[in-house]
mmCIF file of C-alpha atoms in Angstrom:
data_model
loop_
_atom_site.group_PDB
_atom_site.id
_atom_site.type_symbol
_atom_site.label_atom_id
_atom_site.label_comp_id
_atom_site.label_asym_id
_atom_site.label_seq_id
_atom_site.Cartn_x
_atom_site.Cartn_y
_atom_site.Cartn_z
ATOM 1 C CA MET Q 1 -81.086 -180.961 -73.261
ATOM 2 C CA PHE Q 2 -79.506 -183.238 -70.691
ATOM 3 C CA SER Q 3 -75.972 -182.092 -71.691
ATOM 4 C CA ARG Q 4 -77.014 -178.420 -71.212
ATOM 5 C CA PHE Q 5 -78.455 -179.177 -67.819
ATOM 6 C CA SER Q 6 -75.368 -181.097 -66.786
ATOM 7 C CA ARG Q 7 -73.150 -178.132 -67.662
ATOM 8 C CA SER Q 8 -75.530 -175.848 -65.800
ATOM 9 C CA TRP Q 9 -75.471 -178.007 -62.701
ATOM 10 C CA ALA Q 10 -71.695 -178.149 -62.798
ATOM 11 C CA LEU Q 11 -71.582 -174.328 -62.724
ATOM 12 C CA VAL Q 12 -74.056 -174.313 -59.741
ATOM 13 C CA LYS Q 13 -71.847 -176.740 -57.739
ATOM 14 C CA ALA Q 14 -68.628 -174.796 -58.563
ATOM 15 C CA SER Q 15 -70.328 -171.488 -57.585
ATOM 16 C CA ALA Q 16 -71.717 -173.072 -54.468
ATOM 17 C CA THR Q 17 -68.263 -173.961 -53.221
ATOM 18 C CA VAL Q 18 -67.426 -170.239 -53.038
ATOM 19 C CA LEU Q 19 -70.819 -169.407 -51.470
ATOM 20 C CA LYS Q 20 -70.289 -172.125 -48.734
ATOM 21 C CA GLN Q 21 -66.988 -170.437 -47.827
ATOM 22 C CA ASP Q 22 -68.545 -166.935 -47.747
ATOM 23 C CA LYS Q 23 -72.240 -167.251 -46.808
ATOM 24 C CA GLU Q 24 -72.269 -163.539 -46.126
ATOM 25 C CA LEU Q 25 -72.494 -163.064 -49.896
ATOM 26 C CA LEU Q 26 -76.161 -163.740 -49.479
ATOM 27 C CA TRP Q 27 -76.539 -160.347 -47.785
ATOM 28 C CA PHE Q 28 -76.068 -158.519 -51.045
ATOM 29 C CA PRO Q 29 -79.004 -159.940 -52.972
ATOM 30 C CA LEU Q 30 -81.076 -159.432 -49.780
ATOM 31 C CA PHE Q 31 -80.013 -155.849 -49.655
ATOM 32 C CA SER Q 32 -80.678 -155.364 -53.299
ATOM 33 C CA SER Q 33 -84.170 -156.938 -53.103
ATOM 34 C CA ILE Q 34 -85.144 -154.735 -50.158
ATOM 35 C CA ALA Q 35 -83.714 -151.576 -51.857
ATOM 36 C CA THR Q 36 -85.557 -152.330 -55.286
ATOM 37 C CA ILE Q 37 -88.831 -152.817 -53.391
ATOM 38 C CA LEU Q 38 -88.386 -149.541 -51.661
ATOM 39 C CA VAL Q 39 -87.418 -147.729 -54.879
ATOM 40 C CA ALA Q 40 -90.471 -149.221 -56.646
ATOM 41 C CA ALA Q 41 -92.716 -148.126 -53.845
ATOM 42 C CA SER Q 42 -91.281 -144.555 -53.959
ATOM 43 C CA PHE Q 43 -92.146 -144.332 -57.612
ATOM 44 C CA ILE Q 44 -95.521 -146.181 -57.703
ATOM 45 C CA VAL Q 45 -97.181 -145.093 -54.570
ATOM 46 C CA PRO Q 46 -97.090 -141.263 -55.198
ATOM 47 C CA VAL Q 47 -98.309 -141.828 -58.772
ATOM 48 C CA ALA Q 48 -101.124 -144.112 -57.603
ATOM 49 C CA VAL Q 49 -102.194 -141.669 -54.760
ATOM 50 C CA SER Q 50 -102.179 -138.714 -57.147
ATOM 51 C CA GLY Q 51 -104.274 -140.478 -59.789
ATOM 52 C CA GLY Q 52 -101.408 -140.693 -62.274
ATOM 53 C CA PHE Q 53 -102.290 -144.176 -63.497
ATOM 54 C CA GLU Q 54 -105.814 -142.954 -64.331
ATOM 55 C CA ARG Q 55 -104.216 -140.216 -66.422
ATOM 56 C CA LEU Q 56 -101.968 -142.859 -68.001
ATOM 57 C CA ASP Q 57 -104.954 -144.740 -69.257
ATOM 58 C CA ALA Q 58 -106.742 -141.645 -70.444
ATOM 59 C CA GLU Q 59 -103.762 -140.255 -72.285
ATOM 60 C CA GLY Q 60 -102.809 -143.652 -73.922
ATOM 61 C CA GLY Q 61 -99.247 -143.689 -72.645
ATOM 62 C CA THR Q 62 -97.781 -141.144 -75.111
ATOM 63 C CA GLU Q 63 -97.210 -138.110 -72.894
ATOM 64 C CA PRO Q 64 -93.612 -137.022 -72.346
ATOM 65 C CA TRP Q 65 -93.967 -137.162 -68.488
ATOM 66 C CA ILE Q 66 -94.798 -140.876 -68.793
ATOM 67 C CA TRP Q 67 -91.580 -141.699 -70.549
ATOM 68 C CA ALA Q 68 -89.582 -139.439 -68.215
ATOM 69 C CA TRP Q 69 -91.128 -141.321 -65.247
ATOM 70 C CA VAL Q 70 -90.299 -144.705 -66.838
ATOM 71 C CA PHE Q 71 -86.675 -143.621 -67.471
ATOM 72 C CA ALA Q 72 -86.275 -142.368 -63.938
ATOM 73 C CA PHE Q 73 -87.723 -145.621 -62.598
ATOM 74 C CA TYR Q 74 -85.463 -147.684 -64.782
ATOM 75 C CA LEU Q 75 -82.395 -145.619 -63.795
ATOM 76 C CA SER Q 76 -83.099 -145.911 -60.044
ATOM 77 C CA GLN Q 77 -83.793 -149.636 -60.194
ATOM 78 C CA TYR Q 78 -80.668 -150.439 -62.339
ATOM 79 C CA PHE Q 79 -78.429 -148.355 -60.043
ATOM 80 C CA VAL Q 80 -79.581 -150.222 -56.929
ATOM 81 C CA ILE Q 81 -79.208 -153.624 -58.688
ATOM 82 C CA PHE Q 82 -75.791 -152.777 -60.173
ATOM 83 C CA PHE Q 83 -74.513 -151.344 -56.838
ATOM 84 C CA PHE Q 84 -75.190 -154.371 -54.808
ATOM 85 C CA ASN Q 85 -74.243 -156.700 -57.711
ATOM 86 C CA SER Q 86 -70.858 -154.867 -57.843
ATOM 87 C CA ALA Q 87 -70.523 -155.420 -54.061
ATOM 88 C CA LEU Q 88 -71.246 -159.197 -54.540
ATOM 89 C CA VAL Q 89 -68.936 -159.588 -57.510
ATOM 90 C CA GLY Q 90 -66.155 -157.594 -55.812
ATOM 91 C CA ALA Q 91 -66.412 -159.800 -52.726
ATOM 92 C CA ALA Q 92 -66.445 -162.986 -54.825
ATOM 93 C CA LEU Q 93 -63.319 -161.851 -56.702
ATOM 94 C CA ILE Q 94 -61.545 -161.450 -53.426
ATOM 95 C CA ARG Q 95 -62.420 -165.045 -52.522
ATOM 96 C CA LEU Q 96 -61.339 -166.304 -55.965
ATOM 97 C CA ASN Q 97 -58.021 -164.454 -55.545
ATOM 98 C CA GLY Q 98 -57.426 -166.354 -52.308
ATOM 99 C CA GLY Q 99 -58.741 -163.635 -49.797
ATOM 100 C CA ASP Q 100 -61.511 -163.740 -47.209
ATOM 101 C CA PRO Q 101 -64.019 -161.027 -47.994
ATOM 102 C CA THR Q 102 -66.563 -159.399 -45.663
ATOM 103 C CA VAL Q 103 -69.770 -157.594 -46.321
ATOM 104 C CA SER Q 104 -67.993 -154.310 -45.700
ATOM 105 C CA ASP Q 105 -65.322 -155.172 -48.284
ATOM 106 C CA GLY Q 106 -67.987 -155.599 -50.981
ATOM 107 C CA LEU Q 107 -69.892 -152.397 -49.937
ATOM 108 C CA ARG Q 108 -66.506 -150.554 -49.883
ATOM 109 C CA ILE Q 109 -65.691 -151.775 -53.462
ATOM 110 C CA ALA Q 110 -69.074 -150.757 -54.738
ATOM 111 C CA SER Q 111 -69.045 -147.371 -52.960
ATOM 112 C CA GLY Q 112 -65.731 -146.593 -54.648
ATOM 113 C CA LYS Q 113 -67.362 -147.241 -58.097
ATOM 114 C CA ILE Q 114 -70.583 -145.186 -57.589
ATOM 115 C CA GLY Q 115 -69.880 -142.903 -60.450
ATOM 116 C CA VAL Q 116 -69.293 -145.605 -63.118
ATOM 117 C CA ILE Q 117 -72.126 -147.710 -61.647
ATOM 118 C CA PHE Q 118 -74.434 -144.764 -62.200
ATOM 119 C CA GLY Q 119 -73.102 -144.427 -65.733
ATOM 120 C CA TYR Q 120 -73.733 -147.993 -66.425
ATOM 121 C CA ALA Q 121 -77.244 -147.671 -65.042
ATOM 122 C CA MET Q 122 -77.852 -144.730 -67.410
ATOM 123 C CA ILE Q 123 -76.860 -146.993 -70.340
ATOM 124 C CA ALA Q 124 -79.113 -149.883 -69.181
ATOM 125 C CA ALA Q 125 -82.002 -147.457 -68.507
ATOM 126 C CA THR Q 126 -81.612 -145.860 -71.951
ATOM 127 C CA VAL Q 127 -81.597 -149.240 -73.656
ATOM 128 C CA GLY Q 128 -84.549 -150.360 -71.591
ATOM 129 C CA LEU Q 129 -86.543 -147.200 -72.359
ATOM 130 C CA ILE Q 130 -85.754 -147.584 -76.148
ATOM 131 C CA LEU Q 131 -86.846 -151.274 -76.077
ATOM 132 C CA ARG Q 132 -90.029 -150.346 -74.179
ATOM 133 C CA MET Q 133 -90.887 -147.622 -76.824
ATOM 134 C CA LEU Q 134 -90.259 -150.081 -79.630
ATOM 135 C CA GLU Q 135 -92.536 -152.610 -77.909
ATOM 136 C CA GLU Q 136 -95.293 -149.949 -77.610
ATOM 137 C CA ARG Q 137 -95.058 -148.828 -81.198
ATOM 138 C CA LEU Q 138 -94.558 -152.109 -83.008
ATOM 139 C CA GLY Q 139 -97.021 -154.359 -81.095
ATOM 140 C CA TRP Q 140 -96.419 -158.121 -81.259
ATOM 141 C CA ILE Q 141 -93.792 -157.728 -83.834
ATOM 142 C CA GLY Q 142 -92.045 -155.376 -81.433
ATOM 143 C CA GLN Q 143 -92.115 -157.977 -78.733
ATOM 144 C CA TRP Q 144 -90.021 -160.276 -80.846
ATOM 145 C CA ILE Q 145 -87.624 -157.566 -81.676
ATOM 146 C CA VAL Q 146 -87.393 -156.391 -78.060
ATOM 147 C CA ALA Q 147 -86.807 -159.977 -76.962
ATOM 148 C CA ALA Q 148 -83.966 -160.585 -79.395
ATOM 149 C CA ILE Q 149 -82.336 -157.182 -78.695
ATOM 150 C CA GLY Q 150 -82.751 -157.766 -74.931
ATOM 151 C CA VAL Q 151 -81.069 -161.130 -74.995
ATOM 152 C CA ALA Q 152 -78.214 -159.855 -77.093
ATOM 153 C CA PHE Q 153 -77.672 -156.789 -74.749
ATOM 154 C CA THR Q 154 -77.840 -159.076 -71.685
ATOM 155 C CA VAL Q 155 -75.213 -161.457 -73.000
ATOM 156 C CA ALA Q 156 -72.970 -158.736 -74.338
ATOM 157 C CA THR Q 157 -72.899 -156.921 -71.016
ATOM 158 C CA PHE Q 158 -72.581 -160.014 -68.865
ATOM 159 C CA LEU Q 159 -69.044 -159.207 -67.695
ATOM 160 C CA THR Q 160 -69.562 -155.450 -67.375
ATOM 161 C CA VAL Q 161 -69.869 -155.427 -63.668
ATOM 162 C CA PRO Q 162 -66.776 -157.544 -63.052
ATOM 163 C CA ILE Q 163 -64.826 -155.191 -65.380
ATOM 164 C CA LEU Q 164 -66.069 -152.101 -63.627
ATOM 165 C CA VAL Q 165 -65.182 -153.512 -60.283
ATOM 166 C CA SER Q 166 -61.716 -154.639 -61.442
ATOM 167 C CA LYS Q 167 -60.564 -151.760 -63.752
ATOM 168 C CA ASP Q 168 -60.482 -148.114 -63.641
ATOM 169 C CA ILE Q 169 -62.456 -147.473 -66.893
ATOM 170 C CA GLY Q 170 -65.824 -145.862 -67.766
ATOM 171 C CA PRO Q 171 -69.133 -147.677 -68.244
ATOM 172 C CA ILE Q 172 -69.098 -147.420 -72.116
ATOM 173 C CA ASP Q 173 -65.571 -148.820 -72.389
ATOM 174 C CA ALA Q 174 -66.577 -151.533 -69.864
ATOM 175 C CA VAL Q 175 -69.638 -152.597 -72.026
ATOM 176 C CA LYS Q 176 -67.391 -152.643 -75.148
ATOM 177 C CA GLU Q 177 -64.849 -154.699 -73.294
ATOM 178 C CA SER Q 178 -67.397 -157.123 -71.988
ATOM 179 C CA ALA Q 179 -68.734 -157.845 -75.529
ATOM 180 C CA SER Q 180 -65.246 -158.181 -76.902
ATOM 181 C CA MET Q 181 -63.977 -160.410 -74.134
ATOM 182 C CA LEU Q 182 -66.989 -162.733 -74.385
ATOM 183 C CA LYS Q 183 -66.700 -162.955 -78.166
ATOM 184 C CA LYS Q 184 -62.951 -163.624 -77.969
ATOM 185 C CA THR Q 185 -63.271 -166.248 -75.306
ATOM 186 C CA TRP Q 186 -66.393 -168.160 -76.306
ATOM 187 C CA GLY Q 187 -66.735 -167.009 -79.958
ATOM 188 C CA GLU Q 188 -69.690 -168.530 -81.792
ATOM 189 C CA ASN Q 189 -70.684 -170.503 -78.691
ATOM 190 C CA LEU Q 190 -71.670 -167.308 -76.893
ATOM 191 C CA ILE Q 191 -75.431 -167.727 -76.846
ATOM 192 C CA GLY Q 192 -76.462 -171.291 -75.868
ATOM 193 C CA ASN Q 193 -76.190 -172.547 -72.425
ATOM 194 C CA GLY Q 194 -78.836 -171.313 -69.824
ATOM 195 C CA GLY Q 195 -76.108 -171.373 -67.162
ATOM 196 C CA ILE Q 196 -77.295 -171.262 -63.620
ATOM 197 C CA GLY Q 197 -80.694 -170.017 -64.614
ATOM 198 C CA LEU Q 198 -81.465 -173.343 -66.366
ATOM 199 C CA ALA Q 199 -80.536 -175.429 -63.234
ATOM 200 C CA PHE Q 200 -82.673 -173.195 -61.033
ATOM 201 C CA PHE Q 201 -85.535 -173.398 -63.480
ATOM 202 C CA VAL Q 202 -85.674 -177.190 -62.733
ATOM 203 C CA ILE Q 203 -85.206 -176.424 -58.994
ATOM 204 C CA TYR Q 204 -88.176 -174.007 -59.002
ATOM 205 C CA LEU Q 205 -90.240 -176.648 -60.829
ATOM 206 C CA GLY Q 206 -89.478 -179.037 -57.926
ATOM 207 C CA LEU Q 207 -90.312 -176.394 -55.385
ATOM 208 C CA VAL Q 208 -93.619 -175.714 -57.081
ATOM 209 C CA ALA Q 209 -94.501 -179.382 -57.044
ATOM 210 C CA VAL Q 210 -93.644 -179.759 -53.410
ATOM 211 C CA ALA Q 211 -95.389 -176.492 -52.425
ATOM 212 C CA GLY Q 212 -98.468 -177.557 -54.317
ATOM 213 C CA GLY Q 213 -98.559 -180.856 -52.539
ATOM 214 C CA LEU Q 214 -98.122 -179.354 -49.073
ATOM 215 C CA LEU Q 215 -100.807 -176.647 -49.749
ATOM 216 C CA PHE Q 216 -103.250 -179.352 -51.028
ATOM 217 C CA LEU Q 217 -102.726 -181.369 -47.775
ATOM 218 C CA ALA Q 218 -103.154 -178.208 -45.670
ATOM 219 C CA VAL Q 219 -106.424 -177.336 -47.454
ATOM 220 C CA GLN Q 220 -107.671 -180.857 -47.066
ATOM 221 C CA SER Q 221 -107.065 -180.676 -43.401
ATOM 222 C CA GLY Q 222 -109.466 -177.733 -43.093
ATOM 223 C CA SER Q 223 -107.112 -175.915 -40.655
ATOM 224 C CA GLY Q 224 -106.683 -172.241 -41.342
ATOM 225 C CA ALA Q 225 -103.703 -172.071 -39.059
ATOM 226 C CA LEU Q 226 -101.924 -174.992 -40.882
ATOM 227 C CA MET Q 227 -102.650 -173.353 -44.321
ATOM 228 C CA ALA Q 228 -101.190 -170.132 -43.138
ATOM 229 C CA ILE Q 229 -98.065 -171.936 -41.751
ATOM 230 C CA VAL Q 230 -97.532 -173.906 -44.937
ATOM 231 C CA ALA Q 231 -98.061 -170.786 -47.067
ATOM 232 C CA GLY Q 232 -95.497 -168.999 -44.976
ATOM 233 C CA PHE Q 233 -92.942 -171.782 -45.293
ATOM 234 C CA VAL Q 234 -93.520 -171.803 -49.117
ATOM 235 C CA VAL Q 235 -92.910 -168.093 -49.502
ATOM 236 C CA VAL Q 236 -89.814 -168.271 -47.332
ATOM 237 C CA GLY Q 237 -88.609 -171.245 -49.310
ATOM 238 C CA PHE Q 238 -88.897 -169.419 -52.603
ATOM 239 C CA VAL Q 239 -87.251 -166.316 -51.270
ATOM 240 C CA ILE Q 240 -84.290 -168.270 -49.954
ATOM 241 C CA ALA Q 241 -83.912 -170.093 -53.330
ATOM 242 C CA ALA Q 242 -84.087 -166.665 -55.134
ATOM 243 C CA LEU Q 243 -81.368 -165.233 -52.874
ATOM 244 C CA ILE Q 244 -79.138 -168.257 -53.329
ATOM 245 C CA GLN Q 245 -79.597 -168.060 -57.127
ATOM 246 C CA ALA Q 246 -78.665 -164.345 -57.193
ATOM 247 C CA ALA Q 247 -75.623 -165.024 -55.023
ATOM 248 C CA LEU Q 248 -74.528 -167.876 -57.255
ATOM 249 C CA GLN Q 249 -75.052 -165.695 -60.397
ATOM 250 C CA GLY Q 250 -72.674 -163.062 -58.892
ATOM 251 C CA VAL Q 251 -70.062 -165.675 -58.102
ATOM 252 C CA TYR Q 252 -70.555 -167.191 -61.576
ATOM 253 C CA SER Q 253 -69.965 -163.844 -63.365
ATOM 254 C CA ALA Q 254 -66.888 -163.259 -61.233
ATOM 255 C CA ALA Q 255 -65.500 -166.667 -62.208
ATOM 256 C CA LEU Q 256 -66.249 -166.075 -65.876
ATOM 257 C CA TYR Q 257 -64.383 -162.773 -65.746
ATOM 258 C CA ARG Q 258 -61.336 -164.436 -64.082
ATOM 259 C CA TYR Q 259 -61.320 -167.187 -66.679
ATOM 260 C CA ALA Q 260 -61.738 -164.742 -69.631
ATOM 261 C CA THR Q 261 -58.795 -162.687 -68.264
ATOM 262 C CA GLU Q 262 -56.479 -165.343 -66.837
ATOM 263 C CA GLY Q 263 -57.501 -168.539 -68.611
ATOM 264 C CA GLN Q 264 -58.318 -170.385 -65.345
ATOM 265 C CA VAL Q 265 -60.186 -169.966 -62.167
ATOM 266 C CA GLY Q 266 -59.167 -172.862 -59.921
ATOM 267 C CA GLY Q 267 -61.112 -174.987 -57.431
ATOM 268 C CA GLU Q 268 -64.099 -176.722 -58.899
ATOM 269 C CA PHE Q 269 -64.242 -174.195 -61.805
ATOM 270 C CA SER Q 270 -62.274 -176.549 -64.089
ATOM 271 C CA ASN Q 271 -61.354 -175.273 -67.531
ATOM 272 C CA ASP Q 272 -63.718 -177.752 -69.244
ATOM 273 C CA VAL Q 273 -66.555 -176.257 -67.188
ATOM 274 C CA MET Q 274 -65.677 -172.629 -67.910
ATOM 275 C CA GLN Q 275 -65.051 -173.236 -71.624
ATOM 276 C CA ASP Q 276 -68.414 -174.840 -71.849
ATOM 277 C CA ALA Q 277 -70.150 -171.984 -70.076
ATOM 278 C CA PHE Q 278 -71.708 -170.809 -73.269
ATOM 279 C CA LYS Q 279 -71.462 -173.969 -75.296
ATOM 280 C CA LEU Q 280 -74.334 -174.759 -77.595
ATOM 281 C CA LYS Q 281 -75.971 -178.222 -77.332
ATOM 282 C CA ALA Q 282 -74.328 -180.611 -79.772
#
């Protein structure tokens, strides 16, 4: 476990060197978060106001309109997420190639790939809908199947966005190339290391402990104003941590793509760190 965390922390530090040089990369996950919230509201609020959720309970979740609504929701959310992720990865690749990217550079790159990004969102939404339907039909057994397939799909498509950003190919070919590139580069070690997510899991545990302590002290003081201030700081702290994690994940995927295609990245992304990116615990 310690070796896995050590590798994950090395990836965090290496990705952080790029983020320190281009702090504007944090704008992309912020834009993505705001956009996904707006998209979710545009789907959920009208259905809630019109009584659609009551119909959903009454009909048992089997009506075609329900699945159509779920697919449209997935498609919209994935498109927004992939668009800003493409902008982030595109800007990160500029930095890794020695350039000095701006927010407009990232948005320009993503805007030039809207068609293939939408196609990739269609693929992800279709897979998501199928997994959701399996989960509904197979019960707790379906949950295990969905989890296994979901992990496999996530890993296989990990480099799809960098490929779409860097090459003039379609989304299906990009997904195939992502899976092939990962298998060729990391082989049987593909599924193993938690990557940056593992390191941030530990960080979030620390934040929870600190936040819990501060909130306890605020409650003990009996001051409503102090409790509100502490709660506000806690929320802001978690939001900032989430934005940093998302930005580092984008840099990480860009670095993995560069390593898979060129055999090296440079800077703190040593070959040992990159080769161990998916290494199983010994």
